[in-house]
Coordinates of C-alpha atoms and ligand atoms in Angstrom, one line a residue:
W1 CA 0.0 0.0 0.0
K2 CA 1.3 3.4 -1.0
R3 CA -0.4 6.7 -0.3
T4 CA -1.4 8.3 -3.6
H5 CA -2.9 11.6 -2.3
Y6 CA -3.3 13.9 0.6
S7 CA -6.9 15.1 1.5
Q8 CA -6.2 18.6 0.1
E9 CA -5.2 17.2 -3.3
L10 CA -8.7 15.8 -3.9
D11 CA -11.3 17.6 -5.9
E12 CA -14.5 17.0 -8.0
D13 CA -12.6 16.7 -11.2
M14 CA -11.2 13.4 -9.8
D15 CA -14.7 11.8 -9.8
T16 CA -14.5 7.9 -10.1
E17 CA -10.7 7.9 -9.8
S18 CA -9.1 5.3 -7.5
V19 CA -7.0 6.7 -4.6
T20 CA -5.3 5.5 -1.5
L21 CA -5.4 7.8 1.6
M22 CA -3.5 7.3 4.9
G23 CA -4.1 9.1 8.1
W24 CA -6.0 9.1 11.4
V25 CA -9.6 8.3 12.3
H26 CA -10.8 11.8 13.2
E27 CA -14.4 10.9 13.7
I28 CA -16.7 8.0 13.1
R29 CA -20.4 8.2 12.8
D30 CA -22.2 4.8 12.5
L31 CA -25.8 5.2 11.3
G32 CA -26.3 1.5 10.9
G33 CA -26.9 1.3 7.1
I34 CA -24.2 3.8 6.5
I35 CA -21.0 4.7 8.2
F36 CA -19.1 8.0 7.9
V37 CA -15.5 8.1 8.8
L38 CA -13.5 11.4 8.7
L39 CA -9.9 10.6 7.8
R40 CA -7.4 13.3 8.9
D41 CA -4.0 13.7 7.3
R42 CA -1.3 16.4 7.3
N43 CA -3.2 19.0 5.5
G44 CA -6.9 18.2 5.7
I45 CA -9.8 15.9 6.3
T46 CA -11.7 13.6 3.9
Q47 CA -15.0 11.9 4.4
I48 CA -15.0 8.2 3.8
T49 CA -18.6 7.2 3.1
A50 CA -19.5 3.5 3.6
P51 CA -23.1 2.7 2.6
S52 CA -24.2 -0.9 3.1
K53 CA -25.8 -0.9 -0.3
K54 CA -22.5 -0.3 -2.1
I55 CA -19.9 -2.2 -0.1
T56 CA -19.5 -5.8 1.1
P57 CA -20.7 -6.7 4.6
E58 CA -17.1 -7.7 5.5
L59 CA -15.8 -4.3 4.6
L60 CA -18.6 -2.6 6.5
E61 CA -17.8 -4.7 9.6
Q62 CA -14.1 -3.8 9.3
I63 CA -14.9 0.0 9.2
R64 CA -17.4 -0.3 12.1
K65 CA -14.5 -1.5 14.3
F66 CA -12.4 1.6 13.6
K67 CA -11.4 3.4 16.7
K68 CA -10.8 7.2 17.1
E69 CA -7.2 8.2 16.3
S70 CA -6.2 4.8 15.0
V71 CA -3.9 5.0 11.9
I72 CA -5.7 3.8 8.8
A73 CA -5.2 3.3 5.1
V74 CA -8.2 3.5 2.7
K75 CA -8.4 2.5 -0.9
G76 CA -11.5 3.7 -2.7
T77 CA -13.1 5.8 -5.5
V78 CA -13.5 9.5 -5.4
Q79 CA -17.1 10.7 -5.7
G80 CA -18.2 14.4 -5.9
S81 CA -20.6 15.1 -3.1
P82 CA -21.8 18.6 -2.2
K83 CA -22.6 17.5 1.3
A84 CA -19.1 16.2 2.2
P85 CA -16.5 18.6 3.6
G86 CA -14.3 19.7 0.6
G87 CA -17.0 18.6 -1.9
V88 CA -15.7 15.0 -2.4
E89 CA -16.0 11.8 -0.5
I90 CA -14.4 8.4 -0.9
I91 CA -16.4 5.1 -1.4
P92 CA -14.0 2.5 0.1
T93 CA -13.0 -0.7 -1.7
E94 CA -10.4 -1.9 0.8
V95 CA -9.3 -0.7 4.2
K96 CA -6.4 -1.5 6.6
V97 CA -5.7 -0.5 10.2
L98 CA -2.0 0.3 10.3
N99 CA -2.0 0.8 14.1
E100 CA -4.8 0.8 16.6
S101 CA -5.1 3.6 19.1
K102 CA -5.8 2.9 22.8
Q103 CA -9.0 4.3 24.3
P104 CA -9.9 6.5 26.0
L105 CA -7.7 9.3 24.6
P106 CA -5.9 11.7 27.0
L107 CA -7.2 14.6 24.9
D108 CA -9.6 15.1 22.0
P109 CA -7.8 16.1 18.7
T110 CA -11.2 17.1 17.2
E111 CA -11.2 20.1 19.6
K112 CA -14.8 19.4 20.7
V113 CA -13.5 19.1 24.3
R114 CA -11.2 21.8 25.4
A115 CA -8.1 20.7 27.3
E116 CA -5.9 22.5 29.8
I117 CA -2.4 23.5 28.5
D118 CA -0.7 21.1 30.9
T119 CA -2.8 18.1 29.6
R120 CA -2.0 19.3 26.0
L121 CA 1.7 19.6 26.7
D122 CA 1.9 16.2 28.3
S123 CA 0.4 14.6 25.2
R124 CA 1.9 17.1 22.7
Y125 CA 1.9 14.5 19.8
L126 CA -1.9 14.3 20.1
D127 CA -2.3 18.1 20.6
L128 CA -0.3 18.7 17.4
R129 CA -2.8 16.6 15.4
K130 CA -5.1 19.7 15.6
H131 CA -4.5 21.8 12.6
S132 CA -4.9 24.9 14.7
I133 CA -1.9 23.8 16.8
S134 CA 0.4 22.5 14.0
A135 CA -0.3 25.9 12.2
I136 CA 1.7 27.7 14.9
F137 CA 4.8 25.5 14.1
K138 CA 4.4 25.8 10.4
I139 CA 4.4 29.6 10.8
K140 CA 7.4 29.4 13.2
S141 CA 9.3 27.3 10.6
A142 CA 8.4 29.7 7.8
M143 CA 9.5 32.7 9.9
L144 CA 12.9 31.0 10.7
H145 CA 13.3 30.1 7.0
S146 CA 12.7 33.6 5.9
V147 CA 15.1 35.0 8.5
R148 CA 17.9 32.6 7.3
I149 CA 17.4 33.5 3.7
Y150 CA 17.2 37.2 4.4
L151 CA 20.4 37.3 6.5
E152 CA 22.3 35.1 3.9
E153 CA 21.1 37.5 1.1
K154 CA 22.5 40.4 3.2
G155 CA 25.9 38.7 3.3
F156 CA 25.7 37.1 6.8
M157 CA 27.3 33.8 7.4
E158 CA 25.6 31.3 9.8
V159 CA 27.9 30.2 12.6
N160 CA 27.6 27.8 15.6
T161 CA 29.1 28.7 19.0
P162 CA 29.3 26.5 22.1
K163 CA 26.4 26.2 24.5
L164 CA 28.7 24.7 27.2
V165 CA 30.5 27.7 28.6
G166 CA 32.8 28.8 31.4
S167 CA 31.3 32.2 32.3
A168 CA 28.3 34.5 32.3
T169 CA 27.6 37.0 29.6
E170 CA 24.5 38.8 30.7
G171 CA 25.6 39.6 34.2
G172 CA 26.0 36.7 36.6
T173 CA 22.4 35.8 37.5
E174 CA 20.1 33.6 35.4
L175 CA 22.7 30.9 34.7
F176 CA 22.2 27.1 34.9
P177 CA 25.3 25.6 36.5
I178 CA 26.3 22.2 35.3
T179 CA 29.1 19.7 36.2
Y180 CA 31.7 19.6 33.5
F181 CA 34.0 16.7 34.5
E182 CA 35.8 18.0 37.6
R183 CA 34.8 21.7 37.0
E184 CA 31.8 23.8 37.1
A185 CA 30.4 25.2 33.8
F186 CA 27.2 26.7 32.6
L187 CA 24.6 26.5 29.9
G188 CA 25.1 29.4 27.5
Q189 CA 22.7 32.3 28.2
S190 CA 23.6 34.1 24.9
P191 CA 26.2 33.7 22.1
Q192 CA 27.1 37.3 22.9
L193 CA 30.9 36.9 23.6
Y194 CA 31.4 34.5 20.7
K195 CA 29.6 36.6 18.1
Q196 CA 31.7 39.6 19.2
M197 CA 34.9 37.6 19.0
M198 CA 33.9 36.7 15.4
M199 CA 34.1 40.4 14.6
A200 CA 37.8 40.2 15.1
T201 CA 38.2 37.6 12.3
G202 CA 37.4 39.6 9.2
L203 CA 34.2 37.6 8.5
D204 CA 32.3 40.8 9.2
K205 CA 28.7 39.6 9.3
V206 CA 27.6 36.5 11.2
F207 CA 24.4 35.1 12.6
E208 CA 23.3 32.2 14.8
I209 CA 20.0 30.5 15.4
A210 CA 20.3 28.4 18.5
P211 CA 19.1 27.7 22.0
I212 CA 19.9 29.9 24.9
F213 CA 19.3 28.9 28.5
R214 CA 18.2 31.2 31.3
A215 CA 17.5 30.2 34.9
E216 CA 14.5 32.6 35.1
E217 CA 12.9 32.3 38.5
H218 CA 9.6 33.7 37.5
D219 CA 6.8 31.8 35.9
T220 CA 5.2 34.1 33.3
M221 CA 3.4 33.9 30.0
R222 CA 6.5 35.3 28.2
H223 CA 9.5 33.6 29.8
L224 CA 10.9 30.2 29.2
N225 CA 14.1 28.6 30.5
E226 CA 15.2 27.4 27.0
V227 CA 14.5 29.6 24.0
I228 CA 15.8 29.9 20.4
S229 CA 17.7 33.1 20.0
I230 CA 18.3 34.6 16.5
D231 CA 21.6 36.5 16.9
A232 CA 23.2 38.8 14.4
E233 CA 26.5 40.7 14.7
M234 CA 28.0 43.0 12.1
A235 CA 31.5 44.7 11.9
F236 CA 32.1 48.3 10.8
A237 CA 28.6 49.1 11.9
D238 CA 26.7 50.9 14.7
Q239 CA 23.3 50.8 16.4
E240 CA 21.6 52.5 13.4
D241 CA 22.8 49.8 11.0
A242 CA 21.7 47.1 13.5
M243 CA 18.2 48.6 13.9
N244 CA 17.8 49.0 10.1
L245 CA 18.7 45.4 9.5
L246 CA 16.4 44.2 12.3
E247 CA 13.3 46.1 11.3
K248 CA 13.7 45.0 7.7
L249 CA 14.2 41.4 8.7
V250 CA 11.0 41.6 10.9
H251 CA 9.0 43.3 8.2
N252 CA 10.2 40.7 5.6
A253 CA 9.4 37.7 7.8
I254 CA 5.9 38.9 8.4
K255 CA 5.4 39.6 4.7
E256 CA 6.5 36.1 3.8
V257 CA 4.4 34.4 6.5
K258 CA 1.4 36.3 5.2
E259 CA 2.1 35.2 1.6
N260 CA 3.1 31.6 2.3
C261 CA 1.0 30.6 5.3
Q262 CA -2.5 31.7 4.4
A263 CA -4.1 28.4 5.4
E264 CA -2.3 28.4 8.7
L265 CA -3.2 32.0 9.6
E266 CA -6.8 31.1 8.7
D267 CA -6.7 28.0 11.0
L268 CA -5.6 30.4 13.8
G269 CA -8.1 33.1 12.9
V270 CA -5.3 35.7 12.5
E271 CA -5.5 38.7 10.3
L272 CA -1.8 39.4 9.9
E273 CA -0.8 43.0 9.2
V274 CA 2.6 43.8 7.6
P275 CA 4.0 46.6 9.7
E276 CA 5.1 49.8 7.9
L277 CA 8.8 50.8 7.7
P278 CA 10.6 52.4 9.5
F279 CA 9.4 51.4 12.9
P280 CA 8.9 54.3 15.3
R281 CA 11.8 55.1 17.6
L282 CA 11.2 56.3 21.2
E283 CA 13.9 57.5 23.5
Y284 CA 14.0 56.0 26.9
D285 CA 13.2 59.4 28.4
E286 CA 10.1 59.7 26.3
V287 CA 9.0 56.2 27.5
I288 CA 9.3 57.4 31.1
D289 CA 7.0 60.3 30.3
I290 CA 4.4 58.1 28.5
V291 CA 4.4 55.6 31.3
N292 CA 4.1 58.2 34.0
S293 CA 1.4 60.1 32.2
R294 CA -0.6 56.8 32.3
G295 CA -0.4 56.7 36.0
V296 CA 2.4 54.1 36.3
S297 CA 5.5 55.3 38.2
L298 CA 8.8 54.8 36.6
S299 CA 11.9 56.8 37.4
H300 CA 15.0 57.4 35.5
G301 CA 17.5 54.5 35.6
E302 CA 14.8 51.8 36.2
D303 CA 14.2 48.9 33.8
L304 CA 10.6 48.7 32.5
S305 CA 8.4 47.0 35.1
R306 CA 5.6 44.7 33.9
A307 CA 3.2 47.5 34.7
A308 CA 5.3 50.0 32.7
E309 CA 5.4 47.6 29.7
K310 CA 1.6 47.3 29.8
A311 CA 1.1 51.1 30.0
L312 CA 3.5 51.5 27.1
G313 CA 1.8 48.8 25.1
E314 CA -1.5 50.7 25.4
A315 CA 0.1 53.8 24.0
M316 CA 2.0 52.1 21.2
D317 CA 0.3 49.7 18.8
G318 CA 2.6 47.5 16.7
Y319 CA 6.4 47.5 16.5
Y320 CA 8.7 50.2 17.9
F321 CA 12.2 50.7 19.2
I322 CA 13.3 52.1 22.5
T323 CA 16.7 53.8 22.3
N324 CA 19.1 55.7 24.5
W325 CA 18.9 53.4 27.5
P326 CA 20.7 54.3 30.7
S327 CA 24.1 52.6 30.7
E328 CA 23.4 51.5 34.3
I329 CA 20.7 48.9 33.2
K330 CA 22.5 47.6 30.1
P331 CA 25.3 45.0 30.0
F332 CA 29.0 45.9 30.0
Y333 CA 29.5 45.3 26.3
V334 CA 27.1 48.2 25.4
M335 CA 28.7 51.4 24.1
P336 CA 28.1 54.5 26.2
H337 CA 27.7 57.9 24.6
E338 CA 31.1 59.7 24.3
D339 CA 29.8 63.0 25.7
A340 CA 27.2 61.6 28.2
P341 CA 28.4 58.1 29.3
E342 CA 25.3 57.6 31.5
K343 CA 23.4 57.1 28.2
S344 CA 24.1 54.1 25.9
Y345 CA 23.8 53.2 22.3
A346 CA 21.4 50.3 23.2
F347 CA 18.0 49.6 21.8
D348 CA 15.1 47.2 22.5
L349 CA 12.5 46.3 19.8
M350 CA 9.1 46.1 21.3
Y351 CA 5.8 44.7 20.0
R352 CA 3.0 46.4 22.0
D353 CA 3.9 45.4 25.6
L354 CA 6.4 42.7 24.7
E355 CA 10.2 43.1 24.3
I356 CA 11.2 40.9 21.4
S357 CA 14.8 42.0 20.8
S358 CA 17.7 43.8 22.4
G359 CA 20.8 45.1 20.6
A360 CA 23.5 47.8 20.7
T361 CA 26.6 49.3 19.4
R362 CA 29.3 47.4 21.2
V363 CA 32.4 48.6 23.0
H364 CA 35.3 47.7 20.8
Q365 CA 38.1 49.5 22.8
H366 CA 39.8 47.0 25.1
D367 CA 40.5 49.4 28.1
L368 CA 36.9 50.8 28.1
L369 CA 35.6 47.3 28.0
V370 CA 37.7 46.3 31.1
E371 CA 36.5 49.4 32.9
Q372 CA 32.9 48.6 32.1
I373 CA 33.2 44.9 33.2
K374 CA 34.6 46.2 36.5
S375 CA 31.9 48.8 36.9
K376 CA 29.3 46.0 36.7
G377 CA 31.0 44.3 39.6
L378 CA 32.4 41.5 37.4
N379 CA 35.9 40.2 37.3
P380 CA 37.9 40.9 34.0
D381 CA 40.0 37.8 34.7
S382 CA 37.0 35.6 33.9
F383 CA 36.8 37.3 30.5
Q384 CA 40.5 36.9 29.6
R385 CA 40.1 35.1 26.3
Y386 CA 37.3 37.3 25.2
L387 CA 39.2 40.5 26.1
A388 CA 42.3 39.4 24.2
A389 CA 40.3 39.5 21.0
F390 CA 40.0 43.3 21.6
E391 CA 43.8 43.8 21.7
Y392 CA 44.7 42.7 18.2
G393 CA 42.5 44.7 15.9
M394 CA 38.8 44.6 16.8
P395 CA 36.7 46.8 14.5
P396 CA 33.7 48.8 15.7
H397 CA 30.6 46.6 15.6
A398 CA 27.0 46.2 16.6
G399 CA 24.3 43.5 16.8
W400 CA 21.2 42.2 18.3
G401 CA 19.4 39.1 19.7
L402 CA 15.8 38.4 18.7
G403 CA 13.8 35.8 20.6
A404 CA 12.2 33.4 18.1
E405 CA 9.4 32.4 20.4
R406 CA 8.4 35.9 21.4
F407 CA 8.5 36.9 17.7
T408 CA 6.3 33.9 16.9
M409 CA 3.9 35.1 19.6
C410 CA 3.6 38.4 17.8
I411 CA 2.9 36.8 14.5
T412 CA 0.4 34.1 15.7
G413 CA -1.3 36.2 18.3
M414 CA -0.5 33.6 21.0
K415 CA -0.7 35.0 24.6
N416 CA 1.3 32.2 26.2
I417 CA 4.9 31.6 25.0
R418 CA 4.5 27.9 25.7
E419 CA 2.2 27.7 22.7
T420 CA 5.1 28.5 20.5
V421 CA 7.5 25.7 21.6
L422 CA 7.0 22.0 20.9
F423 CA 8.2 20.9 24.3
P424 CA 8.6 23.9 26.5
R425 CA 11.0 24.2 29.4
D426 CA 9.7 26.2 32.3
R427 CA 10.1 26.3 36.1
R428 CA 7.9 23.2 36.5
R429 CA 8.3 21.3 33.2
L430 CA 11.2 19.1 32.3
T431 CA 9.3 16.4 30.4
P432 CA 8.4 15.4 27.8
Ligands
LIG1 P1 15.4 40.8 29.1 O1 15.3 40.1 27.8 O2 16.1 42.1 29.1 O3 15.7 39.9 30.3 P2 12.6 40.3 29.5 O4 11.6 40.8 28.6 O5 13.0 38.9 29.5 O6 13.9 41.3 29.4 P3 12.6 40.7 32.2 O7 13.6 41.8 32.3 O8 13.0 39.4 32.7 O9 12.0 40.7 30.8 O10 11.3 41.2 32.9 C1 10.7 42.4 32.5 C2 10.1 43.0 33.7 O11 9.0 42.3 34.2 C3 11.1 43.1 34.8 O12 11.0 44.4 35.4 C4 10.7 42.0 35.8 O13 11.0 42.3 37.1 C5 9.2 42.0 35.5 N1 8.6 40.7 35.8 C6 9.1 39.5 35.4 N2 8.4 38.5 35.8 C7 7.4 39.0 36.5 C8 6.3 38.5 37.2 N3 6.1 37.2 37.3 N4 5.4 39.3 37.8 C9 5.7 40.6 37.8 N5 6.7 41.2 37.1 C10 7.5 40.4 36.5
LIG2 P1 18.4 39.7 25.8 O1 18.7 39.2 27.2 O2 17.5 40.9 25.8 O3 19.7 40.2 25.0 O4 17.7 38.6 25.0 C1 17.4 38.8 23.6 C2 16.0 38.3 23.4 O5 15.8 36.9 23.7 C3 14.5 36.7 24.1 N1 14.6 36.1 25.5 C4 13.6 35.3 26.0 N2 12.5 34.8 25.6 C5 11.8 34.1 26.4 N3 12.1 33.7 27.6 C6 13.3 34.1 28.1 N4 13.7 33.7 29.3 C7 14.1 35.0 27.3 N5 15.3 35.6 27.5 C8 15.6 36.2 26.4 C9 13.8 38.0 24.1 C10 14.9 39.0 24.2 O6 14.5 40.2 23.7 N6 23.1 39.4 24.2 C11 21.9 40.2 24.1 C12 21.5 40.4 22.7 C13 22.4 41.4 22.0 O7 22.7 42.5 22.5 O8 22.8 41.0 20.8 C14 20.8 39.4 24.9 O9 20.9 38.3 25.1 O10 13.1 38.1 22.9

């Protein structure tokens, strides 16, 4: 037996043609003299209609024994039928159960019974049989594909850097310690130091799409402990170049998802809007005014609280940058303004109330970098190999990190970041 067609490839023009479909028993309705089976495959659903008048009693009995979510193969003839979903049905000539499903099911892939997210994540393989769930991952895949192609077209080379690392990059906390033979090591929280070292090689433009690990204590709708970070770094460039690249990449990814994932967006009920370029740029000081004017207190030098993010999200629809952050709340590798070092050339990209990316012009001068590491209370000795790269010809450079899951949330309209990961890792969840 070989599958000849997917559900979506069938149409009225194929009337009387013989086909072989393979998939899962989505639903079975036994009316005695006639049995309707809905067969679900990757792209759609086809009705198998088994009337006792047209098929043998043996075949009818075989079909009657079908169980929900068993894997079946059906040979039959196509028949145009205005009453059937998709306008065609299959009159079976032969059927085979390829693997029987146990009953009862831990959750219902027909979506008639709603399941809690924990139940769904425990049985993710069943959850993903719902087209409205697999749609999220088809869109995430299309987004990542478009990002790769876009960066390659702009002259960026894809690199892979280690995830087993010896020191922190984002400032000490939020690290997962691991045992590395007789030493302590950590799971990488960002490729930051590696992508910067790549700027001293002459390769000029690199990107990486890989997991980052953060020991986030809090259990929120937008934090995970393992996420995919899209990182880019470019030499002979500054914050403006980095922001220009990022906004165009975001714009392009949304445009491509809209063009190539129409069925998936429809499954999700999402009316995707391609944002206009350039994205608005707000200064950190303006953000404070906006937030304060909405009755949420935020003073200079503070990172955005959740309440501040929400107030800002109400004022700003869509994508926008926040620039000119206080150096105090940005990492050591961020370039301060020459004339006003309390301000930095750092930016965040926001979508409404959600931060989806951070980036900056980097410090490329060795001595200033050492000074900044010290001022953050870190020990330059633990950054020895990284710092050395700044002593033998490090060009000015800039870059950013974009969270793939948060970006997927923006595109798909998901409110919980767990919806955008096949097997999420959060405070409570380590299996499956
Ligand atoms: P970054 O990528 O810079 O770490 P982020 O978007 O991951 O930013 P955090 O900085 O971790 O976000 O958190 C944003 C703000 O939300 C912080 O001020 C943090 O204290 C606050 N916050 C995080 N979790 C919670 C929570 N569960 N309840 C209330 N506030 C929270
Ligand atoms: P940052 O720490 O802001 O910057 O991380 C970049 C982006 O990664 C995503 N992200 C997360 N998403 C979900 N859960 C988490 N726990 C989580 N942590 C981070 C967010 C965030 O905007 N080295 C810098 C980047 C740079 O300057 O190039 C960095 O890591 O979308």
